[in-house]
Coordinates of C-alpha atoms and ligand atoms in Angstrom, one line a residue:
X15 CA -28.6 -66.9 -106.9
X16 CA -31.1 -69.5 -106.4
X17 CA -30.1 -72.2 -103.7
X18 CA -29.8 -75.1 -106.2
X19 CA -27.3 -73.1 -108.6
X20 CA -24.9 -72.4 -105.5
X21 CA -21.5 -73.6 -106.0
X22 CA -20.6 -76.8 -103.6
X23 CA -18.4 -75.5 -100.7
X24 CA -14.9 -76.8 -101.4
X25 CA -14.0 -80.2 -100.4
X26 CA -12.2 -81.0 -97.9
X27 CA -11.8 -84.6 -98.0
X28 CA -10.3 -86.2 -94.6
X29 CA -10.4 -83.6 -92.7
X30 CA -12.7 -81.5 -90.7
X31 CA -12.7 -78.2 -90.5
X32 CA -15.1 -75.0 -88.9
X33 CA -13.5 -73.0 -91.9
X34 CA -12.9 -74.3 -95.2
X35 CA -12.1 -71.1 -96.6
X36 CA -9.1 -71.2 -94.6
X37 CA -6.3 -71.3 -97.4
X38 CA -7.8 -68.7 -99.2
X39 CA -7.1 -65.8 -97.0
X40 CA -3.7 -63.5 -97.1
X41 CA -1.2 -64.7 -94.7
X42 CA -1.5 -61.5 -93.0
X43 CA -4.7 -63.5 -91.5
X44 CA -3.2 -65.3 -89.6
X45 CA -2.2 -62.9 -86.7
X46 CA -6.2 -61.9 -86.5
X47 CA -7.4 -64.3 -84.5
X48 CA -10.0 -64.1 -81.6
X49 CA -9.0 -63.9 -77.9
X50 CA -9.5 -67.2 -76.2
X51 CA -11.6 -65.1 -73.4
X52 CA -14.0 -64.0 -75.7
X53 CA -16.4 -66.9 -75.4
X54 CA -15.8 -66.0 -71.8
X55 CA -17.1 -62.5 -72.2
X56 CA -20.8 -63.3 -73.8
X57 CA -20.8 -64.9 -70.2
X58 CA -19.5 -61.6 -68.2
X59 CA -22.1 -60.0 -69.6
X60 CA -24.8 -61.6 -67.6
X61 CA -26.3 -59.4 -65.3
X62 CA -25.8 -60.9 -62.6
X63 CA -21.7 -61.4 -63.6
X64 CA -20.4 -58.1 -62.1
X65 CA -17.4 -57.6 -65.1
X66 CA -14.5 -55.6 -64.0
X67 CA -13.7 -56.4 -67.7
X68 CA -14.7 -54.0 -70.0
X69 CA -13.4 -50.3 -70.8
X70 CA -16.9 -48.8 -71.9
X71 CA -17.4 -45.7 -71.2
X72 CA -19.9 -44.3 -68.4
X73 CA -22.2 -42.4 -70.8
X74 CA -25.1 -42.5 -68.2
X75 CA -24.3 -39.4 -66.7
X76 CA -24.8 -37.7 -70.5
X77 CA -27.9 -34.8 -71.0
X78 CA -29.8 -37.2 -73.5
X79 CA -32.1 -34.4 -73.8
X80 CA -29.4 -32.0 -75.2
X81 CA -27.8 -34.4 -77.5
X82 CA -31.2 -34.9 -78.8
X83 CA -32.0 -31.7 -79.5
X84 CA -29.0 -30.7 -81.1
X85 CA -28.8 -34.2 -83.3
X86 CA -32.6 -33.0 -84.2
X87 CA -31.5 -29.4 -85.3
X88 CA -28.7 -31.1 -87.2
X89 CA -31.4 -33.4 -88.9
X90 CA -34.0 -30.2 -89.7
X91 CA -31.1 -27.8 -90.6
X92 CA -28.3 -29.3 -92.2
X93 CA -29.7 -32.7 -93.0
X94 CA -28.6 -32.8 -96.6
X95 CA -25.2 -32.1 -95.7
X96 CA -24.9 -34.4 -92.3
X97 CA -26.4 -37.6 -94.4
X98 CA -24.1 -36.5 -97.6
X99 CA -20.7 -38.0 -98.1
X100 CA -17.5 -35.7 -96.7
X101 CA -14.7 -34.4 -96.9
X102 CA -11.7 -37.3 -97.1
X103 CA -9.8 -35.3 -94.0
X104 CA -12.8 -34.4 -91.8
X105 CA -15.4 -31.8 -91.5
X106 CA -13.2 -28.3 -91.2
X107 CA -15.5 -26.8 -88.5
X108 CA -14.9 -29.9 -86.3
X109 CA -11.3 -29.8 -87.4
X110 CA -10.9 -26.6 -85.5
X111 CA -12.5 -27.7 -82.4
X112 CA -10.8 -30.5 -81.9
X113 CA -7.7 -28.3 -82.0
X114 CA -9.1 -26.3 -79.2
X115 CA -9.3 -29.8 -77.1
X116 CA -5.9 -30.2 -78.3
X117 CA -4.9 -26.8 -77.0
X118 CA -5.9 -27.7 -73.4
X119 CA -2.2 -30.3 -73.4
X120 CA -0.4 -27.5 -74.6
X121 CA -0.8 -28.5 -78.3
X122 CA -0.3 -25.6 -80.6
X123 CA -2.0 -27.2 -83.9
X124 CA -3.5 -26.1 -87.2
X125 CA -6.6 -27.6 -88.8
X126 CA -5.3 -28.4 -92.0
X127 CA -2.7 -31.1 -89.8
X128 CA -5.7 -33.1 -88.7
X129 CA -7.4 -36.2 -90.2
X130 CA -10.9 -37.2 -88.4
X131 CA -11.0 -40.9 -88.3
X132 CA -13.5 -43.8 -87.0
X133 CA -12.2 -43.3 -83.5
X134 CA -8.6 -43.4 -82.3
X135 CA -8.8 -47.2 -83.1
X136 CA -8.6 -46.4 -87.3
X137 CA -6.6 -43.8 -86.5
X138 CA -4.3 -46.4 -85.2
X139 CA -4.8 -48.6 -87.8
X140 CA -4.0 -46.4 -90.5
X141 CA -0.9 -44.8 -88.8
X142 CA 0.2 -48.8 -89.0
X143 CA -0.6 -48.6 -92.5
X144 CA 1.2 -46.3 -93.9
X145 CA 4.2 -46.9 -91.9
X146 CA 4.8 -51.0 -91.2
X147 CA 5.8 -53.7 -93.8
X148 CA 5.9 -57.6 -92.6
X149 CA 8.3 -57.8 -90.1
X150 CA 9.0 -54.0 -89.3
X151 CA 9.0 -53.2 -85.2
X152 CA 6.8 -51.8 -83.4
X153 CA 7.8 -50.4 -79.6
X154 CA 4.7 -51.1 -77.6
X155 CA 4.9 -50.8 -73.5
X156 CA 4.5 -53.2 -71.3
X157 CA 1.6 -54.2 -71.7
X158 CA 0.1 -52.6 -73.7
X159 CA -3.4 -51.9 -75.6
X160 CA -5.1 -54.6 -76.8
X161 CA -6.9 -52.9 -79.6
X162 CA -3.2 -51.6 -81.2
X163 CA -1.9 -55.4 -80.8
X164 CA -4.5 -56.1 -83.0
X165 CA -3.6 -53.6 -85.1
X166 CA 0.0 -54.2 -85.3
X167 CA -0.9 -58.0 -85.8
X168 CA -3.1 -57.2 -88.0
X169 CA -0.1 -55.6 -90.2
X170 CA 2.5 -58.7 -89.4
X171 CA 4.8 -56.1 -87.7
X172 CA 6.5 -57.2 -84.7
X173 CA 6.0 -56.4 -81.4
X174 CA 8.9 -55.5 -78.8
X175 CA 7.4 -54.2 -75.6
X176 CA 9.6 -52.5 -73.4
X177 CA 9.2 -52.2 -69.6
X178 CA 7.0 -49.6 -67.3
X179 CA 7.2 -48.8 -63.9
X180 CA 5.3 -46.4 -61.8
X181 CA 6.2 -43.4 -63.6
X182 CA 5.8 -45.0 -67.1
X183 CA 7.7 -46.2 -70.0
X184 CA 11.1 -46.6 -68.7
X185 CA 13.5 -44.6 -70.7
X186 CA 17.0 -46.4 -70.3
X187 CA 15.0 -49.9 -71.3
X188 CA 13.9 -48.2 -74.3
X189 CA 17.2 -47.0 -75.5
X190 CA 18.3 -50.5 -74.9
X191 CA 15.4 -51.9 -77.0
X192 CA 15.8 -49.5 -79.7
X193 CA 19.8 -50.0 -80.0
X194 CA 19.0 -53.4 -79.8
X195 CA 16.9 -54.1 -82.7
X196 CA 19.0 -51.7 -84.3
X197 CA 22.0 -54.0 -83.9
X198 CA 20.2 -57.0 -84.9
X199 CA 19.5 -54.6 -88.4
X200 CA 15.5 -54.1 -87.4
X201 CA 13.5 -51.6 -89.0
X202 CA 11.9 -49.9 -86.3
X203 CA 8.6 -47.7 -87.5
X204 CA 7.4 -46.2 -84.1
X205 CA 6.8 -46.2 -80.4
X206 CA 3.8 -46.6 -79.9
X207 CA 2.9 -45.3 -76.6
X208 CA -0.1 -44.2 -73.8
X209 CA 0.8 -41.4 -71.7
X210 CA -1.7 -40.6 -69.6
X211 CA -4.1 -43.1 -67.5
X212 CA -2.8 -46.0 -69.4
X213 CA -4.8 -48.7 -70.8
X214 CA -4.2 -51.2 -69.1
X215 CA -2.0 -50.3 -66.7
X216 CA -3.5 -47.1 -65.2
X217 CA 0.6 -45.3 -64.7
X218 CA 0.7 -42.1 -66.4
X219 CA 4.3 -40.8 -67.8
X220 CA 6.6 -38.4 -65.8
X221 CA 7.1 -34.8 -67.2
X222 CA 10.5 -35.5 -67.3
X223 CA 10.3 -39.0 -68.9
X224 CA 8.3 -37.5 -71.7
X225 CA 11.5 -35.0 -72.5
X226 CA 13.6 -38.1 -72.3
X227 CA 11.6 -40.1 -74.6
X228 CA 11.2 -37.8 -77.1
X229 CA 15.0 -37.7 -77.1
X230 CA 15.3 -40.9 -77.0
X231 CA 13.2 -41.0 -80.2
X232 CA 14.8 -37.9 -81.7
X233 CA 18.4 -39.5 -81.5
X234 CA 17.4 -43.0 -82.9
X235 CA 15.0 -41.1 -85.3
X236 CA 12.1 -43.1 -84.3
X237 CA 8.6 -41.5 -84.5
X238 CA 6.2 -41.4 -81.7
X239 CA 2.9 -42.5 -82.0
X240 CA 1.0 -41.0 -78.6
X241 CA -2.1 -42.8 -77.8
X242 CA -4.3 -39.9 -75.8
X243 CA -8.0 -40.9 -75.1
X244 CA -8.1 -40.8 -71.6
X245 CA -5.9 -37.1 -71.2
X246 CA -8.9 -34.9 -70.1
X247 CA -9.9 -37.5 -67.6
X248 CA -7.3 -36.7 -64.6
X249 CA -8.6 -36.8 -61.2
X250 CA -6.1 -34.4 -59.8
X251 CA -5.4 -30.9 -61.2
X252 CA -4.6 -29.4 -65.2
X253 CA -4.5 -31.8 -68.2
X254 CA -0.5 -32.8 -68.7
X255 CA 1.2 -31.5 -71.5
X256 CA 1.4 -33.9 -74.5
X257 CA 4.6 -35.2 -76.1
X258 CA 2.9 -33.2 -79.3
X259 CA 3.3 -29.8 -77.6
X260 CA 7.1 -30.2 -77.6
X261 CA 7.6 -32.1 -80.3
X262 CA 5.9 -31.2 -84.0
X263 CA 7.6 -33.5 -86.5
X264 CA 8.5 -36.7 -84.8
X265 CA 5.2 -37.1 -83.0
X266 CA 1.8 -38.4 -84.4
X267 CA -0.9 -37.9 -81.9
X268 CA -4.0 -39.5 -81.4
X269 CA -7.2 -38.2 -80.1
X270 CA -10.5 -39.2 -79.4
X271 CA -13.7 -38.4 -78.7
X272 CA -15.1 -41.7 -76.9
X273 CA -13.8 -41.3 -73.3
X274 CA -14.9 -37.4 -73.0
X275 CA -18.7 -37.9 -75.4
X276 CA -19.9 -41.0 -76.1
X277 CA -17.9 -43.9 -78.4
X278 CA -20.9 -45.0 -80.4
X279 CA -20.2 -41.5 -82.6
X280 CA -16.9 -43.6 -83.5
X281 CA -15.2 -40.0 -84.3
X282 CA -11.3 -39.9 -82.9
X283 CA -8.6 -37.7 -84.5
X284 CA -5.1 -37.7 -86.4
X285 CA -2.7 -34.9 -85.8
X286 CA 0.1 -35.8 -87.7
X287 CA 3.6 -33.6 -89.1
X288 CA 1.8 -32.2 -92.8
X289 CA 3.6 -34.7 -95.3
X290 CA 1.7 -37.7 -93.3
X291 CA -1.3 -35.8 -93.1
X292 CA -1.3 -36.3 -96.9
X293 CA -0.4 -40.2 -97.1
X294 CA -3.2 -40.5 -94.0
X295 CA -6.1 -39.1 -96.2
X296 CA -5.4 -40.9 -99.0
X297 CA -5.6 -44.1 -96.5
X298 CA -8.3 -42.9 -95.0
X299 CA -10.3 -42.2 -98.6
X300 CA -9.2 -46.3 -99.5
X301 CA -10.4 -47.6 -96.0
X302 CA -13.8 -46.0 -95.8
X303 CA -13.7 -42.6 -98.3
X304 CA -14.9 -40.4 -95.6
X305 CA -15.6 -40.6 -92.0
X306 CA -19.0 -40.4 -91.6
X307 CA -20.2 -37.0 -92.2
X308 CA -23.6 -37.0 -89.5
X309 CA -21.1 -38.4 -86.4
X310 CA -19.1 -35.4 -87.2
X311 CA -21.4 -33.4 -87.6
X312 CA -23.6 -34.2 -84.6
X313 CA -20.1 -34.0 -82.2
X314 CA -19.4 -30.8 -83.8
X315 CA -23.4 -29.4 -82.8
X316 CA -22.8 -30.9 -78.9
X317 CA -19.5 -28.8 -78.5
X318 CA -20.7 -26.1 -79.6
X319 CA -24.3 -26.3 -78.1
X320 CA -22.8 -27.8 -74.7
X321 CA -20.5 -27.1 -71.8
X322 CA -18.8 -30.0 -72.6
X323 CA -16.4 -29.1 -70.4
X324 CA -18.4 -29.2 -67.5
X325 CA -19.5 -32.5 -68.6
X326 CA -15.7 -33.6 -68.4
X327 CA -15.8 -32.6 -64.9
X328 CA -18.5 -34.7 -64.4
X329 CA -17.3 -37.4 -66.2
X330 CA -13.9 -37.2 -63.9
X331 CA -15.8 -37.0 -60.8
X332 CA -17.6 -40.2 -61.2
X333 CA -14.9 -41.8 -62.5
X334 CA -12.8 -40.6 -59.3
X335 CA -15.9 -42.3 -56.7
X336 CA -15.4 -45.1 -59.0
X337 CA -11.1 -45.1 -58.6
X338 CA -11.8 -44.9 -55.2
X339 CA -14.0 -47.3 -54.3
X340 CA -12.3 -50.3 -56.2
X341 CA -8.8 -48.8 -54.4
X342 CA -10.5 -48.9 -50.9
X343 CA -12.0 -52.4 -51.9
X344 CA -8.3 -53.7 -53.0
X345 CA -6.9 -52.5 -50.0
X346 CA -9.6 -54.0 -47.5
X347 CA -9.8 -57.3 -49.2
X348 CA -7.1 -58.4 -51.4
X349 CA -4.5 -60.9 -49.9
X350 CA -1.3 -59.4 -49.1
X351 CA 1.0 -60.6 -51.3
X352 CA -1.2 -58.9 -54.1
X353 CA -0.2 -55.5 -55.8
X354 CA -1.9 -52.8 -57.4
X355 CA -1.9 -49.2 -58.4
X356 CA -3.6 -46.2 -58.1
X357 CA -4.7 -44.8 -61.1
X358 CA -4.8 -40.7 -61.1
X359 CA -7.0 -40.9 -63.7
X360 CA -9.1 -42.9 -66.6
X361 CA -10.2 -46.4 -66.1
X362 CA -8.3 -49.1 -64.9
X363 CA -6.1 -50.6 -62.5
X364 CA -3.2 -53.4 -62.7
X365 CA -3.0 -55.9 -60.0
X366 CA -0.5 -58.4 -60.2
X367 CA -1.5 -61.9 -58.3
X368 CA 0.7 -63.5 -55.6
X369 CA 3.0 -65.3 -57.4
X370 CA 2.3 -68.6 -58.6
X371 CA -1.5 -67.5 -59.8
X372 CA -2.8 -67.5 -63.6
X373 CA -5.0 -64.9 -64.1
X374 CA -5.8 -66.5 -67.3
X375 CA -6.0 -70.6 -66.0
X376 CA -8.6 -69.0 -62.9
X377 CA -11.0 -66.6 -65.1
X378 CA -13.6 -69.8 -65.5
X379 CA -13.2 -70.1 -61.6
X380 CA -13.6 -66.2 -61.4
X381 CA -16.6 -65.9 -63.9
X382 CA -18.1 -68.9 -62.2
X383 CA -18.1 -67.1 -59.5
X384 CA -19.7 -64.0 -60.7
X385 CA -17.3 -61.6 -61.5
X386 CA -14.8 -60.9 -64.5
X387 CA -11.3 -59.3 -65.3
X388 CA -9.3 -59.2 -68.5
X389 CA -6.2 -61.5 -68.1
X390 CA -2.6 -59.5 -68.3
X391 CA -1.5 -61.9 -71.4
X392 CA -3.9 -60.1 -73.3
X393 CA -1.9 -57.0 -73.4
X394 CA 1.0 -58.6 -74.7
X395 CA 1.9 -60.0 -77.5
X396 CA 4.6 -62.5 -76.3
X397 CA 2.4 -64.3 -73.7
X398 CA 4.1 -62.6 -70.9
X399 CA 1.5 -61.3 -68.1
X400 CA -0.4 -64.5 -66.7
X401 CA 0.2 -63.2 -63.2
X402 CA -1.5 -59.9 -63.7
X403 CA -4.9 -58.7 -64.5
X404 CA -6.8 -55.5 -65.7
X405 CA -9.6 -54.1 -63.8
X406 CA -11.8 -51.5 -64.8
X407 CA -13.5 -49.4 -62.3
X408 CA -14.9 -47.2 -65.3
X409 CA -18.9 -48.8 -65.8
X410 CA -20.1 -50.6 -62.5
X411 CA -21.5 -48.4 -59.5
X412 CA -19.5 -48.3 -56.3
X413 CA -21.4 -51.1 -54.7
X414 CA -21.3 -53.3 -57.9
X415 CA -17.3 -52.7 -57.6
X416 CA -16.9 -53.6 -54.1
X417 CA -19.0 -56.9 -54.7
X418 CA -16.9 -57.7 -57.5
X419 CA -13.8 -57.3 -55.4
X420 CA -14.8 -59.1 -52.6
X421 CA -15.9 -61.8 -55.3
X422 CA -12.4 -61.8 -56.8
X423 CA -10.6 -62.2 -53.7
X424 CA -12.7 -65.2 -52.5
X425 CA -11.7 -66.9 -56.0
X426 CA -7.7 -65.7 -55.5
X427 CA -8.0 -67.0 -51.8
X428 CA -9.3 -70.2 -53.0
X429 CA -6.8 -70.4 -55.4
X430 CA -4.0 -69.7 -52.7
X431 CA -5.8 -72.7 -50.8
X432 CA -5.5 -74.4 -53.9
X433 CA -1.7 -73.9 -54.0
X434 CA -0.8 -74.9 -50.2
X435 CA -3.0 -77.9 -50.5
X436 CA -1.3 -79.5 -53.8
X437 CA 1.8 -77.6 -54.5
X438 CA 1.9 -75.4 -57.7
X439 CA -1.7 -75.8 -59.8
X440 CA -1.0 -73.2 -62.4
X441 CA 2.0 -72.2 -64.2
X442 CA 3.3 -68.7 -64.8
X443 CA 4.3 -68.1 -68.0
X444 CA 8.1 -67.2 -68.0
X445 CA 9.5 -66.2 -70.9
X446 CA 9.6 -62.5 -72.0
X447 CA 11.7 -60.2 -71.1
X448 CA 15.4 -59.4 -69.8
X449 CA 13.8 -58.0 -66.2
X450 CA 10.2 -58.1 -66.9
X451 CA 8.3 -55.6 -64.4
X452 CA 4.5 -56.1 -64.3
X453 CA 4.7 -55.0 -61.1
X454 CA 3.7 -51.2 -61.4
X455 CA 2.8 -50.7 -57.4
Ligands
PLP103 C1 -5.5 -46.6 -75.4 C2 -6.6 -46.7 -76.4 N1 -6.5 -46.3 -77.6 C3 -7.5 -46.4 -78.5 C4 -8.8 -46.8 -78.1 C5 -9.9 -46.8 -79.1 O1 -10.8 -45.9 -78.8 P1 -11.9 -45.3 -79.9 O2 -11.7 -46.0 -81.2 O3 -13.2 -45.6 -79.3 O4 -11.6 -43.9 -80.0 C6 -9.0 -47.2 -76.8 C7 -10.3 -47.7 -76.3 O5 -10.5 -48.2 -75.3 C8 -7.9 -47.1 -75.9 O6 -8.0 -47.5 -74.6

């Protein structure tokens, strides 16, 4: 269409508006909007910005050369297939390797129960799917992922997070929760959950928590939906067993291959009880027909054509020098009344401020000063979390971490300053929950 024959945009007379397609879209819109801290972020990325911010992956460490080789082979030998569309569920070779990862958290799983997605994220997506109408609950920890907020905001469900502590999800607040919405007459769809190395909170569930949950979950007939990408990347000893490997029919589990490979392959995993590995192909063949065949593919050729295993190790030692160095930088810098944890494995650490601070009100101060976090409200859906912050320890070198750190408590310290000088200068959000607990020291 030539430029002069386009229709006019719609009026908007009296008004002015960045978007005047806004009362066209679907309500369910409306929950998708962008984080206020993403203008923010195109400033973090600066180089000279050390960001404690992101969760990417530290792929550096990957045999470029090997992946190479094996995507080339892919390309000579099975081209036509590789750049072909698939199979709705996944490629059945890569299928039964993923249930060989599966096996190492004591997961005892058939091929034919797995759906390959667009990394963990669809999987979540399309788990929420199939499951929520409007209004139907989701369980989400406190906090909780950002990416599955979106998700489950994305699907107008609502959100009830329910407490951690050090060892996790805390089992009596979840029955609570869940005999509470039940009361109120709430359809509850899931809990949605992250075991091990938590994003954001860096706790991993208790053994015996996880037999409590499930349950928990069992008795209200609640499924669980277990959020794993980080599993394989413990710092200390064997992989923990997954809720999956006790429990077959009310747990879907979710897997991925960005934390222990490379995310830009975007392949994760569905292991679901067999009637919803039915209704999850059929979403997955109306959200994108097939995952893409040459990312399946091209995974598939690096485990079999790598110890990636070994690279696992690797992966969990940096990321240990990493844990360490932002621990030792917390403990040697921070101001006292500040509290953290250490992660025993994957990529982040909570710290909540010394009360009275805003994570979110001092990340301009912070990013002015040349380093950034992800504020705690982001990982809820409430607005609960201003005192608390995520940091990742998983991309910047040692050095790059302790210079962020020491960065980060000259802009808390100033804050503190700040506070003694003038009284009060931020305001904690309060409302929430019964006994919140963001403090998972
Ligand atoms: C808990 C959790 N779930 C899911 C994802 C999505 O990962 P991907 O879509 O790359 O597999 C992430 C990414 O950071 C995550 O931390």
């Amino acid at each position: 269409m030539s430029r002069e024959t386009r229709p006019a945009r719609p009026a908007d007379p009296g008004r002015t508006r960045l978007d005047s397609y806004v009362d066209r879209y679907a309500s369910r819109t409306k929950g998708m909007t962008a984080s206020e801290i993403r203008a923010l972020f195109s400033v973090a990325s600066r180089p000279e910005v050390v960001s404690l911010a992101g969760g990417m992956p530290n792929i550096s460490g990957l045999p470029l050369d090997v992946v190479g080789d094996a995507i080339g082979e892919l390309v000579a030998e099975h081209g036509t297939v590789a750049m072909q569309y698939g199979s709705g569920q996944g490629d059945p070779v890569l299928r039964e390797q993923i249930c060989d990862v599966m096996r190492l958290e004591g997961i005892d799983a058939h091929p034919d129960d797995v759906v390959v997605t667009v990394g963990s994220q669809q999987a979540v997506d399309l788990v929420t799917r199939i499951f929520c109408d409007p209004g139907d609950v989701v369980i989400c920890e406190a906090p909780s992922y950002v990416g599955a907020l979106g998700v489950f905001r994305a699907y107008e469900c609502d959100v009830v997070h329910v407490e951690m502590d050090e060892h996790g999800l805390v089992p009596e607040a979840l029955r609570q929760a869940l005999e509470t919405c039940r009361a109120a007459g709430r359809r509850i769809k899931f809990v949605y959950t992250i075991p091990n190395y938590h994003n954001p909170a860096g706790v991993t569930l208790s053994a015996d928590r996880r037999t409590e949950i499930l349950e928990i979950c069992r008795a209200h007939d609640v499924l669980v939906l277990e959020d794993n990408p980080y599993g394989l990347l413990g710092f200390d000893g064997e992989p923990l067993r997954a809720m999956r490997a006790d429990e077959a029919e009310g747990v879907i589990y979710l897997g991925s291959f960005s934390k222990t490979f490379a995310p830009g392959f975007r392949v994760g995993w569905v292991l679901a009880p067999h009637a919803v590995r039915e209704k999850l192909v059929l979403a997955q063949e109306s959200a994108t027909l097939c995952p893409p065949a040459f990312s399946q593919m091209a995974v598939s050729a690096y485990l079999t054509k790598h110890d990636w295993l070994g690279q696992i190790k690797a992966f969990r030692e940096m990321y240990r020098e990493r844990r360490d160095a932002m621990v030792e930088a917390l403990d040697d810098m921070m101001p006292a009344a500040a509290r953290w944890n250490v992660p025993g494995g994957g990529f982040y650490v909570w710290v909540t401020l010394p009360p009275g601070l805003d994570a979110k009100a001092m990340l301009p101060r912070a990013v002015t000063a040349r380093v950034a976090y992800v504020p705690g409200t982001a990982f809820f859906a409430d607005g609960f979390g201003a005192q608390s912050m995520r940091l990742s320890y998983c991309y910047p070198t040692p050095e790059r971490i302790r210079e962020g750190v020491r960065r980060l408590t000259g802009v808390i310290e100033d804050e503190l300053d700040l506070r003694e000088t003038f009284g009060a200068t931020t305001h904690g959000v309060t409302r929430g929950y019964e006994s919140p607990n963001t403090d998972l020291s």
